[in-house]
mmCIF file of C-alpha atoms in Angstrom:
data_model
loop_
_atom_site.group_PDB
_atom_site.id
_atom_site.type_symbol
_atom_site.label_atom_id
_atom_site.label_comp_id
_atom_site.label_asym_id
_atom_site.label_seq_id
_atom_site.Cartn_x
_atom_site.Cartn_y
_atom_site.Cartn_z
ATOM 1 C CA MET A 1 17.499 3.137 -22.218
ATOM 2 C CA SER A 2 18.436 1.591 -18.886
ATOM 3 C CA LEU A 3 16.288 1.835 -15.898
ATOM 4 C CA LEU A 4 19.518 2.138 -13.410
ATOM 5 C CA ASP A 5 20.757 5.120 -15.429
ATOM 6 C CA HIS A 6 17.535 7.163 -15.349
ATOM 7 C CA PHE A 7 15.931 6.149 -12.264
ATOM 8 C CA ASP A 8 16.659 6.243 -8.564
ATOM 9 C CA PHE A 9 14.403 3.207 -7.199
ATOM 10 C CA HIS A 10 14.646 0.096 -9.012
ATOM 11 C CA ALA A 11 12.839 -3.638 -8.556
ATOM 12 C CA GLN A 12 12.844 -6.667 -10.430
ATOM 13 C CA THR A 13 11.317 -9.942 -10.323
ATOM 14 C CA ALA A 14 11.047 -13.171 -12.030
ATOM 15 C CA LEU A 15 7.738 -14.225 -14.290
ATOM 16 C CA PRO A 16 8.456 -17.827 -14.407
ATOM 17 C CA GLY A 17 6.112 -19.712 -17.044
ATOM 18 C CA LEU A 18 5.521 -16.604 -18.818
ATOM 19 C CA PRO A 19 7.210 -16.799 -21.834
ATOM 20 C CA PHE A 20 8.655 -13.420 -23.029
ATOM 21 C CA ASP A 21 7.378 -13.714 -26.859
ATOM 22 C CA ALA A 22 3.840 -13.590 -25.691
ATOM 23 C CA LEU A 23 4.059 -10.728 -23.167
ATOM 24 C CA HIS A 24 5.936 -9.035 -25.756
ATOM 25 C CA ALA A 25 2.995 -8.853 -27.759
ATOM 26 C CA ASP A 26 0.713 -8.462 -25.217
ATOM 27 C CA ILE A 27 2.634 -5.152 -23.720
ATOM 28 C CA ARG A 28 3.051 -3.536 -27.246
ATOM 29 C CA ASN A 29 -0.820 -3.828 -27.356
ATOM 30 C CA ARG A 30 -1.823 -2.497 -23.925
ATOM 31 C CA ALA A 31 0.984 0.391 -24.627
ATOM 32 C CA ARG A 32 -0.979 0.686 -27.815
ATOM 33 C CA GLU A 33 -4.675 0.917 -25.937
ATOM 34 C CA HIS A 34 -3.891 3.490 -23.516
ATOM 35 C CA ASP A 35 -1.439 5.481 -25.007
ATOM 36 C CA LEU A 36 2.069 4.630 -23.509
ATOM 37 C CA PRO A 37 5.176 5.316 -25.074
ATOM 38 C CA VAL A 38 7.032 2.422 -25.928
ATOM 39 C CA VAL A 39 10.706 3.261 -25.500
ATOM 40 C CA VAL A 40 12.387 0.699 -26.163
ATOM 41 C CA ASP A 41 11.251 -2.022 -28.452
ATOM 42 C CA THR A 42 13.911 -5.442 -29.423
ATOM 43 C CA ALA A 43 13.680 -9.263 -29.898
ATOM 44 C CA GLU A 44 15.346 -9.144 -26.209
ATOM 45 C CA GLU A 45 13.272 -6.262 -23.964
ATOM 46 C CA ILE A 46 10.067 -4.116 -24.316
ATOM 47 C CA GLN A 47 10.107 -0.935 -22.159
ATOM 48 C CA ILE A 48 6.787 1.462 -21.864
ATOM 49 C CA GLU A 49 6.632 5.192 -20.075
ATOM 50 C CA THR A 50 4.231 5.507 -17.414
ATOM 51 C CA VAL A 51 3.875 8.760 -15.313
ATOM 52 C CA TYR A 52 5.082 6.874 -12.417
ATOM 53 C CA GLY A 53 7.948 5.670 -14.308
ATOM 54 C CA ASN A 54 9.037 2.649 -17.054
ATOM 55 C CA TYR A 55 8.118 -0.900 -16.992
ATOM 56 C CA SER A 56 11.012 -3.321 -19.068
ATOM 57 C CA PHE A 57 10.383 -6.220 -19.805
ATOM 58 C CA GLN A 58 13.429 -8.848 -20.238
ATOM 59 C CA ARG A 59 14.371 -11.819 -21.949
ATOM 60 C CA GLN A 60 17.064 -13.561 -20.016
ATOM 61 C CA ALA A 61 18.039 -16.956 -20.971
ATOM 62 C CA THR A 62 14.997 -19.054 -20.229
ATOM 63 C CA GLU A 63 12.898 -16.718 -17.821
ATOM 64 C CA THR A 64 11.071 -13.199 -18.460
ATOM 65 C CA ILE A 65 12.287 -10.549 -16.180
ATOM 66 C CA ALA A 66 10.572 -7.420 -14.858
ATOM 67 C CA VAL A 67 12.587 -4.319 -14.063
ATOM 68 C CA ILE A 68 10.815 -1.576 -12.922
ATOM 69 C CA GLY A 69 11.884 2.134 -12.380
ATOM 70 C CA ALA A 70 10.777 5.249 -10.532
ATOM 71 C CA SER A 71 12.190 8.748 -9.400
ATOM 72 C CA ARG A 72 9.986 7.963 -5.897
ATOM 73 C CA ALA A 73 9.885 4.976 -3.429
ATOM 74 C CA ASP A 74 5.919 5.410 -3.574
ATOM 75 C CA TRP A 75 5.946 5.558 -7.227
ATOM 76 C CA LEU A 76 8.072 2.189 -7.534
ATOM 77 C CA PHE A 77 5.535 0.540 -4.829
ATOM 78 C CA THR A 78 2.607 1.610 -7.078
ATOM 79 C CA LEU A 79 3.923 0.044 -10.562
ATOM 80 C CA LYS A 80 4.775 -2.545 -8.301
ATOM 81 C CA ASP A 81 1.567 -3.378 -7.395
ATOM 82 C CA SER A 82 0.010 -2.818 -10.543
ATOM 83 C CA LEU A 83 1.525 -4.747 -12.181
ATOM 84 C CA SER A 84 0.978 -7.524 -9.937
ATOM 85 C CA ASP A 85 -2.932 -6.963 -10.117
ATOM 86 C CA THR A 86 -2.961 -7.014 -14.120
ATOM 87 C CA ILE A 87 -1.066 -10.609 -14.139
ATOM 88 C CA ALA A 88 -3.092 -11.586 -11.077
ATOM 89 C CA GLN A 89 -6.086 -10.856 -13.612
ATOM 90 C CA LEU A 90 -4.052 -12.548 -16.603
ATOM 91 C CA VAL A 91 -2.588 -15.286 -14.884
ATOM 92 C CA PRO A 92 -2.699 -15.917 -11.661
ATOM 93 C CA ASP A 93 -0.454 -19.191 -10.894
ATOM 94 C CA VAL A 94 2.246 -16.382 -12.137
ATOM 95 C CA ALA A 95 1.359 -13.989 -10.048
ATOM 96 C CA ALA A 96 1.563 -16.043 -7.241
ATOM 97 C CA ALA A 97 5.127 -16.614 -8.114
ATOM 98 C CA ILE A 98 6.359 -12.962 -8.220
ATOM 99 C CA ARG A 99 8.856 -12.172 -5.660
ATOM 100 C CA TRP A 100 10.542 -8.654 -5.855
ATOM 101 C CA SER A 101 14.003 -8.271 -5.368
ATOM 102 C CA ASP A 102 13.381 -5.450 -2.440
ATOM 103 C CA ALA A 103 10.871 -7.638 -0.782
ATOM 104 C CA GLN A 104 12.507 -8.922 2.286
ATOM 105 C CA GLU A 105 13.492 -5.260 3.823
ATOM 106 C CA GLN A 106 9.839 -4.388 3.667
ATOM 107 C CA ALA A 107 7.897 -7.599 4.812
ATOM 108 C CA GLY A 108 5.186 -7.196 7.298
ATOM 109 C CA LYS A 109 5.433 -3.202 7.068
ATOM 110 C CA LEU A 110 2.603 -0.676 5.807
ATOM 111 C CA PRO A 111 2.993 0.185 1.665
ATOM 112 C CA PRO A 112 5.175 2.616 1.416
ATOM 113 C CA ASN A 113 2.183 5.136 -0.382
ATOM 114 C CA PHE A 114 -0.063 4.034 2.862
ATOM 115 C CA GLN A 115 -0.366 6.282 5.966
ATOM 116 C CA PHE A 116 -2.999 7.401 8.784
ATOM 117 C CA ILE A 117 -4.923 10.706 8.567
ATOM 118 C CA THR A 118 -7.144 11.830 11.816
ATOM 119 C CA ILE A 119 -10.201 13.526 11.324
ATOM 120 C CA ARG A 120 -10.858 16.664 13.245
ATOM 121 C CA ALA A 121 -14.143 18.267 11.690
ATOM 122 C CA VAL A 122 -16.839 17.303 9.388
ATOM 123 C CA THR A 123 -18.694 20.206 7.789
ATOM 124 C CA ARG A 124 -21.609 20.957 5.429
ATOM 125 C CA VAL A 125 -21.143 23.005 2.131
ATOM 126 C CA PRO A 126 -23.794 24.015 -0.443
ATOM 127 C CA GLY A 127 -24.616 21.326 -3.247
ATOM 128 C CA HIS A 128 -25.075 18.479 -0.421
ATOM 129 C CA PHE A 129 -21.415 18.164 -0.011
ATOM 130 C CA LEU A 130 -19.951 17.227 3.642
ATOM 131 C CA ARG A 131 -16.428 18.877 3.692
ATOM 132 C CA VAL A 132 -14.107 16.408 5.846
ATOM 133 C CA GLU A 133 -11.057 18.450 7.515
ATOM 134 C CA ALA A 134 -7.802 15.984 8.464
ATOM 135 C CA GLU A 135 -4.744 16.027 9.885
ATOM 136 C CA ALA A 136 -2.388 13.762 7.477
ATOM 137 C CA GLU A 137 1.266 12.128 8.804
ATOM 138 C CA ASP A 138 2.950 13.290 5.297
ATOM 139 C CA LEU A 139 2.090 15.352 2.652
ATOM 140 C CA SER A 140 5.205 15.985 0.941
ATOM 141 C CA HIS A 141 4.274 14.104 -2.292
ATOM 142 C CA PHE A 142 0.904 16.250 -2.623
ATOM 143 C CA THR A 143 1.917 18.332 -5.211
ATOM 144 C CA THR A 144 -0.440 19.476 -8.491
ATOM 145 C CA ASP A 145 0.616 16.823 -10.544
ATOM 146 C CA ALA A 146 -1.110 15.000 -8.079
ATOM 147 C CA ILE A 147 -4.112 15.543 -6.418
ATOM 148 C CA HIS A 148 -6.086 12.478 -5.210
ATOM 149 C CA PHE A 149 -5.853 10.072 -3.431
ATOM 150 C CA ARG A 150 -8.272 7.086 -1.723
ATOM 151 C CA LEU A 151 -9.816 6.408 1.902
ATOM 152 C CA ALA A 152 -9.186 3.168 3.363
ATOM 153 C CA LEU A 153 -12.213 3.042 5.476
ATOM 154 C CA PRO A 154 -12.787 0.322 7.674
ATOM 155 C CA ASP A 155 -16.641 -1.110 9.024
ATOM 156 C CA PRO A 156 -17.164 0.950 11.634
ATOM 157 C CA ASN A 157 -18.251 -1.900 14.016
ATOM 158 C CA LEU A 158 -14.812 -3.113 14.460
ATOM 159 C CA ALA A 159 -13.341 -2.668 17.457
ATOM 160 C CA HIS A 160 -9.910 -3.226 15.988
ATOM 161 C CA PRO A 161 -9.530 -2.736 12.230
ATOM 162 C CA GLU A 162 -7.099 -4.076 9.892
ATOM 163 C CA TRP A 163 -4.974 -2.457 7.707
ATOM 164 C CA PRO A 164 -2.544 -3.711 4.941
ATOM 165 C CA TYR A 165 0.886 -5.085 4.279
ATOM 166 C CA LEU A 166 3.496 -5.941 2.521
ATOM 167 C CA SER A 167 3.756 -9.687 2.321
ATOM 168 C CA GLU A 168 7.017 -11.526 2.464
ATOM 169 C CA SER A 169 7.224 -11.934 -2.228
ATOM 170 C CA GLY A 170 6.317 -7.533 -1.564
ATOM 171 C CA GLN A 171 2.887 -7.650 -2.054
ATOM 172 C CA THR A 172 0.071 -6.259 -0.650
ATOM 173 C CA ILE A 173 -1.974 -7.636 1.465
ATOM 174 C CA TRP A 174 -5.649 -6.047 1.937
ATOM 175 C CA PRO A 175 -7.670 -7.258 5.037
ATOM 176 C CA LYS A 176 -10.838 -9.228 3.855
ATOM 177 C CA GLY A 177 -14.430 -10.325 4.447
ATOM 178 C CA ASP A 178 -15.812 -8.271 7.477
ATOM 179 C CA ALA A 179 -12.458 -6.723 7.849
ATOM 180 C CA SER A 180 -12.233 -5.561 4.149
ATOM 181 C CA LEU A 181 -11.795 -1.658 3.713
ATOM 182 C CA HIS A 182 -13.718 1.049 1.616
ATOM 183 C CA ARG A 183 -11.563 2.538 -0.811
ATOM 184 C CA PRO A 184 -13.321 5.296 -2.162
ATOM 185 C CA VAL A 185 -11.051 8.189 -4.168
ATOM 186 C CA TYR A 186 -11.374 11.637 -3.783
ATOM 187 C CA THR A 187 -9.523 14.771 -4.591
ATOM 188 C CA VAL A 188 -7.293 17.259 -2.603
ATOM 189 C CA ARG A 189 -9.601 20.301 -2.524
ATOM 190 C CA GLU A 190 -7.429 22.141 0.665
ATOM 191 C CA MET A 191 -4.005 21.235 1.920
ATOM 192 C CA ASP A 192 -0.933 21.997 3.759
ATOM 193 C CA ALA A 193 1.935 20.025 3.805
ATOM 194 C CA ALA A 194 3.941 21.809 6.477
ATOM 195 C CA SER A 195 1.203 21.243 9.254
ATOM 196 C CA GLY A 196 -0.006 18.154 7.699
ATOM 197 C CA ARG A 197 -4.175 19.682 7.175
ATOM 198 C CA LEU A 198 -6.080 17.696 4.177
ATOM 199 C CA VAL A 199 -9.114 18.894 3.341
ATOM 200 C CA PHE A 200 -11.894 17.303 0.813
ATOM 201 C CA ASP A 201 -15.791 17.345 -0.243
ATOM 202 C CA ILE A 202 -18.186 14.534 -0.236
ATOM 203 C CA PHE A 203 -21.082 14.727 -2.364
ATOM 204 C CA GLU A 204 -23.812 13.337 -0.197
ATOM 205 C CA HIS A 205 -25.589 11.005 -1.409
ATOM 206 C CA GLU A 206 -28.134 8.240 0.259
ATOM 207 C CA GLY A 207 -26.947 4.826 0.591
ATOM 208 C CA GLY A 208 -23.897 6.032 -0.049
ATOM 209 C CA ARG A 209 -20.711 4.108 2.547
ATOM 210 C CA ALA A 210 -18.674 7.036 2.415
ATOM 211 C CA THR A 211 -21.521 9.491 2.887
ATOM 212 C CA GLU A 212 -22.845 7.532 5.972
ATOM 213 C CA TRP A 213 -18.963 7.321 7.151
ATOM 214 C CA ALA A 214 -18.941 10.538 6.991
ATOM 215 C CA ARG A 215 -22.209 11.538 8.417
ATOM 216 C CA THR A 216 -21.326 9.756 11.393
ATOM 217 C CA VAL A 217 -17.695 10.125 11.855
ATOM 218 C CA THR A 218 -16.470 11.764 15.099
ATOM 219 C CA PRO A 219 -13.179 13.921 15.560
ATOM 220 C CA GLY A 220 -9.863 11.954 16.651
ATOM 221 C CA THR A 221 -11.290 8.880 14.357
ATOM 222 C CA ARG A 222 -8.306 7.328 12.604
ATOM 223 C CA VAL A 223 -8.886 6.289 9.025
ATOM 224 C CA GLY A 224 -6.556 5.344 6.798
ATOM 225 C CA LEU A 225 -5.240 7.145 3.100
ATOM 226 C CA THR A 226 -3.166 5.752 -0.115
ATOM 227 C CA GLY A 227 -2.051 8.167 -2.633
ATOM 228 C CA PRO A 228 -1.165 10.372 -4.054
ATOM 229 C CA GLY A 229 -2.374 9.289 -7.629
ATOM 230 C CA GLY A 230 -4.227 10.261 -11.024
ATOM 231 C CA GLY A 231 -4.312 13.088 -12.936
ATOM 232 C CA GLY A 232 -3.338 16.618 -11.325
ATOM 233 C CA ILE A 233 -4.067 20.562 -12.792
ATOM 234 C CA PRO A 234 -4.279 20.688 -16.971
ATOM 235 C CA GLU A 235 -1.412 22.476 -18.384
ATOM 236 C CA ALA A 236 -3.604 23.719 -21.593
ATOM 237 C CA LYS A 237 -4.329 26.577 -22.079
ATOM 238 C CA ALA A 238 -7.705 25.857 -23.643
ATOM 239 C CA LEU A 239 -9.901 23.290 -22.055
ATOM 240 C CA ARG A 240 -13.329 22.284 -21.871
ATOM 241 C CA ILE A 241 -14.289 20.665 -18.460
ATOM 242 C CA TYR A 242 -16.666 18.127 -17.922
ATOM 243 C CA ALA A 243 -18.216 16.659 -14.814
ATOM 244 C CA ASP A 244 -21.267 15.493 -12.356
ATOM 245 C CA GLU A 245 -20.982 15.708 -8.913
ATOM 246 C CA THR A 246 -18.478 13.694 -8.337
ATOM 247 C CA GLY A 247 -16.075 15.348 -10.241
ATOM 248 C CA PHE A 248 -17.201 18.972 -8.621
ATOM 249 C CA PRO A 249 -14.313 19.597 -5.791
ATOM 250 C CA ALA A 250 -11.752 18.683 -8.912
ATOM 251 C CA VAL A 251 -13.268 21.083 -10.843
ATOM 252 C CA ALA A 252 -13.299 23.716 -8.007
ATOM 253 C CA ARG A 253 -9.143 22.583 -7.460
ATOM 254 C CA ILE A 254 -8.367 23.103 -10.963
ATOM 255 C CA LEU A 255 -10.725 26.683 -11.500
ATOM 256 C CA GLU A 256 -8.329 28.097 -8.893
ATOM 257 C CA THR A 257 -5.052 26.728 -9.451
ATOM 258 C CA LEU A 258 -5.206 27.301 -13.294
ATOM 259 C CA ASP A 259 -2.997 29.957 -15.289
ATOM 260 C CA THR A 260 -4.976 33.315 -15.672
ATOM 261 C CA ASP A 261 -4.739 33.300 -19.584
ATOM 262 C CA ALA A 262 -6.860 29.754 -19.529
ATOM 263 C CA ARG A 263 -9.924 30.140 -21.706
ATOM 264 C CA GLY A 264 -12.656 27.373 -22.223
ATOM 265 C CA GLN A 265 -15.682 25.925 -20.747
ATOM 266 C CA VAL A 266 -17.014 24.175 -17.667
ATOM 267 C CA ILE A 267 -20.544 21.943 -18.451
ATOM 268 C CA LEU A 268 -21.218 20.580 -15.298
ATOM 269 C CA GLU A 269 -24.301 17.557 -14.428
ATOM 270 C CA LEU A 270 -26.765 17.845 -12.174
ATOM 271 C CA THR A 271 -28.850 15.107 -10.762
ATOM 272 C CA ASP A 272 -30.084 17.119 -8.185
ATOM 273 C CA PRO A 273 -30.886 20.777 -8.705
ATOM 274 C CA VAL A 274 -29.464 21.689 -4.927
ATOM 275 C CA SER A 275 -25.801 20.172 -5.870
ATOM 276 C CA GLY A 276 -25.545 23.408 -8.581
ATOM 277 C CA ASP A 277 -25.039 25.300 -5.309
ATOM 278 C CA TYR A 278 -21.232 23.896 -4.724
ATOM 279 C CA PRO A 279 -19.319 26.410 -4.691
ATOM 280 C CA LEU A 280 -16.423 26.722 -7.555
ATOM 281 C CA PRO A 281 -14.226 29.734 -7.701
ATOM 282 C CA GLU A 282 -14.703 32.682 -10.498
ATOM 283 C CA HIS A 283 -12.233 32.329 -13.575
ATOM 284 C CA THR A 284 -11.834 35.440 -15.667
ATOM 285 C CA GLY A 285 -11.188 32.884 -19.064
ATOM 286 C CA LEU A 286 -13.972 29.960 -18.376
ATOM 287 C CA THR A 287 -17.927 29.755 -18.399
ATOM 288 C CA VAL A 288 -19.260 27.557 -16.200
ATOM 289 C CA GLU A 289 -22.947 26.130 -17.481
ATOM 290 C CA ARG A 290 -24.862 23.432 -15.208
ATOM 291 C CA ARG A 291 -27.746 21.335 -16.884
ATOM 292 C CA ALA A 292 -29.869 18.886 -15.088
ATOM 293 C CA ALA A 293 -29.060 15.362 -15.950
ATOM 294 C CA GLY A 294 -30.836 13.562 -18.650
ATOM 295 C CA GLY A 295 -30.943 13.471 -22.383
ATOM 296 C CA ASP A 296 -27.203 13.535 -23.656
ATOM 297 C CA ASP A 297 -24.799 12.674 -21.261
ATOM 298 C CA LEU A 298 -21.334 14.179 -20.710
ATOM 299 C CA GLY A 299 -19.395 12.007 -22.785
ATOM 300 C CA ASP A 300 -21.846 12.485 -25.868
ATOM 301 C CA LEU A 301 -21.367 16.196 -24.471
ATOM 302 C CA ALA A 302 -17.383 16.047 -24.823
ATOM 303 C CA ILE A 303 -17.606 14.818 -28.610
ATOM 304 C CA ALA A 304 -19.649 17.341 -30.098
ATOM 305 C CA GLY A 305 -17.356 19.533 -27.905
ATOM 306 C CA LEU A 306 -14.426 17.929 -29.536
ATOM 307 C CA ALA A 307 -15.553 18.561 -33.116
ATOM 308 C CA ALA A 308 -16.524 22.554 -32.069
ATOM 309 C CA ALA A 309 -13.242 23.054 -30.988
ATOM 310 C CA PRO A 310 -10.499 20.790 -31.595
ATOM 311 C CA ASP A 311 -7.709 22.876 -30.346
ATOM 312 C CA HIS A 312 -9.148 22.259 -26.810
ATOM 313 C CA MET A 313 -8.284 19.550 -24.059
ATOM 314 C CA VAL A 314 -10.621 17.506 -22.934
ATOM 315 C CA TRP A 315 -11.363 17.346 -18.961
ATOM 316 C CA LEU A 316 -13.921 14.540 -18.394
ATOM 317 C CA ALA A 317 -14.566 12.782 -14.687
ATOM 318 C CA ALA A 318 -17.567 11.456 -14.520
ATOM 319 C CA GLU A 319 -19.677 7.938 -14.539
ATOM 320 C CA LYS A 320 -18.282 5.163 -16.330
ATOM 321 C CA THR A 321 -19.949 4.991 -19.539
ATOM 322 C CA ALA A 322 -19.534 8.607 -20.317
ATOM 323 C CA ALA A 323 -15.664 7.713 -19.655
ATOM 324 C CA GLN A 324 -15.596 4.546 -21.826
ATOM 325 C CA LYS A 325 -17.646 6.628 -24.624
ATOM 326 C CA LEU A 326 -15.176 9.382 -24.900
ATOM 327 C CA ARG A 327 -12.483 7.176 -24.967
ATOM 328 C CA ALA A 328 -14.110 5.373 -27.868
ATOM 329 C CA HIS A 329 -14.464 8.520 -29.676
ATOM 330 C CA PHE A 330 -10.389 9.124 -29.147
ATOM 331 C CA LYS A 331 -9.538 5.796 -30.280
ATOM 332 C CA SER A 332 -11.670 5.991 -33.594
ATOM 333 C CA ALA A 333 -11.039 9.298 -34.478
ATOM 334 C CA GLY A 334 -7.168 8.428 -34.324
ATOM 335 C CA LEU A 335 -7.140 11.122 -31.174
ATOM 336 C CA ASN A 336 -3.961 11.349 -28.557
ATOM 337 C CA ALA A 337 -5.657 9.995 -25.406
ATOM 338 C CA ARG A 338 -3.012 11.290 -23.599
ATOM 339 C CA ASP A 339 -3.538 14.771 -24.867
ATOM 340 C CA HIS A 340 -6.929 14.761 -22.287
ATOM 341 C CA TYR A 341 -8.015 13.755 -19.116
ATOM 342 C CA VAL A 342 -10.736 11.359 -19.092
ATOM 343 C CA SER A 343 -11.944 9.497 -15.802
ATOM 344 C CA ALA A 344 -14.819 7.268 -14.486
ATOM 345 C CA TYR A 345 -15.187 8.404 -10.996
ATOM 346 C CA TRP A 346 -18.083 6.141 -10.233
ATOM 347 C CA SER A 347 -19.864 2.963 -11.579
ATOM 348 C CA ARG A 348 -23.638 2.921 -12.545
ATOM 349 C CA PRO A 349 -24.787 -0.828 -11.106
ATOM 350 C CA ALA A 350 -26.204 -2.730 -13.277
ATOM 351 C CA PRO A 351 -30.280 -3.308 -13.279
ATOM 352 C CA ALA A 352 -31.390 -5.918 -10.968
ATOM 353 C CA GLU A 353 -32.950 -8.655 -13.236
ATOM 354 C CA ASP A 354 -36.327 -9.548 -13.220
ATOM 355 C CA HIS A 355 -36.682 -12.735 -12.132
ATOM 356 C CA ALA A 356 -40.545 -12.771 -12.302
#
C-alpha cells in the first residue's frame, strides 16, 4: 500500500542511528498494544493505520526512513508531532536529528492545527460549570468525528504571551518557563462553523488553572486552541456510557447527536451532588443514572457492564486509573479496544510523601 497513492498530504524524514530491524519489532508491538492495524509488514517496510492517516517505516540502504500520509494538512501535522514526541522519549538523539521534508516552507509559522479564539462571554451553568462562548478563526475541520480540542492558556500576568512555532526541522517549539502554556482538553458543546461561534463548558473546581482563568477572563481576550482531535460521536446502536464531571459536556453532545434508535445506559459519577444538575439532553433510548463517587470506580462499573451486555459499546471518560483498568481488562479478555472508546480526561495527583 503506497502512501502516495492513498493520501493527498505526505512528509518524510530519515531516522539516523535507529536500526530498521529494532524499530520494526517495536512498531509491531506498539500496534498490537494500541490495536492499530498493520497494513504492510515485510522485511523492508512496516506500515500502520491510524484514524488520522498512516505511518510507514522503511529500510533504505543503511538508513531508516519514516513516511507519513494523511488526507488533511492538520492531520499530517498531528502525526508528525506525535512521532517526534514518541521518539524523543525513546531516543532523544534521534529525535533531535529529525528533519521533515516539508519543514523549510513552514519554518517560523504557527503549527497548522493551532489558531486563536476570542472570548465573547462566560456564564454559569447548573452543576458547577462555566460556559465559555468564543469566536474561532476556522471551525471547518470540527465535525462529529472530531469534537475535542486543547486550549492554550498563557499566564494571565504576562503582558506579551508567547505562542508555538515550527522550527526549521518541522517540529513544534512550545514556549517554556514562565511563558509556558496550560493546555487542557475540552469538548465542543455547541458550534457554528459559518460564524466561528464555539461554546464549551468547564467543570468548576477549586485550584484548577482553567477554572481560575474562566472566572476572571474578560471579553475580547485572545487565547490559543489546537485541534480538533480525539474521538467523535459513537456510531454504535447499543452502548453504555461512563463519565465523571469532566466528561459531562461530551456526554451531553453525544446524547443530542446519537441516532434516535440507539439504546443503552449512562452512568455519571458525582464528586459533588450539585454536579448532577448539569443539563443533559433527553434520549428516549438511554437511561441516565447518577451516583456518588466512592466504592467501585467507573472502570469497575464498565467491566461489570461488559459482562452483563457484551454486545454494547463502552464509552468511558474519567480519571486515568479507571481508564487504565478498563484498557487492561480489554487486553486480558482478548477484546478489541478499537470497538470502544476509553479516555483519561484527568489524572489524580500523587499523594505527597510523608517525610516526618
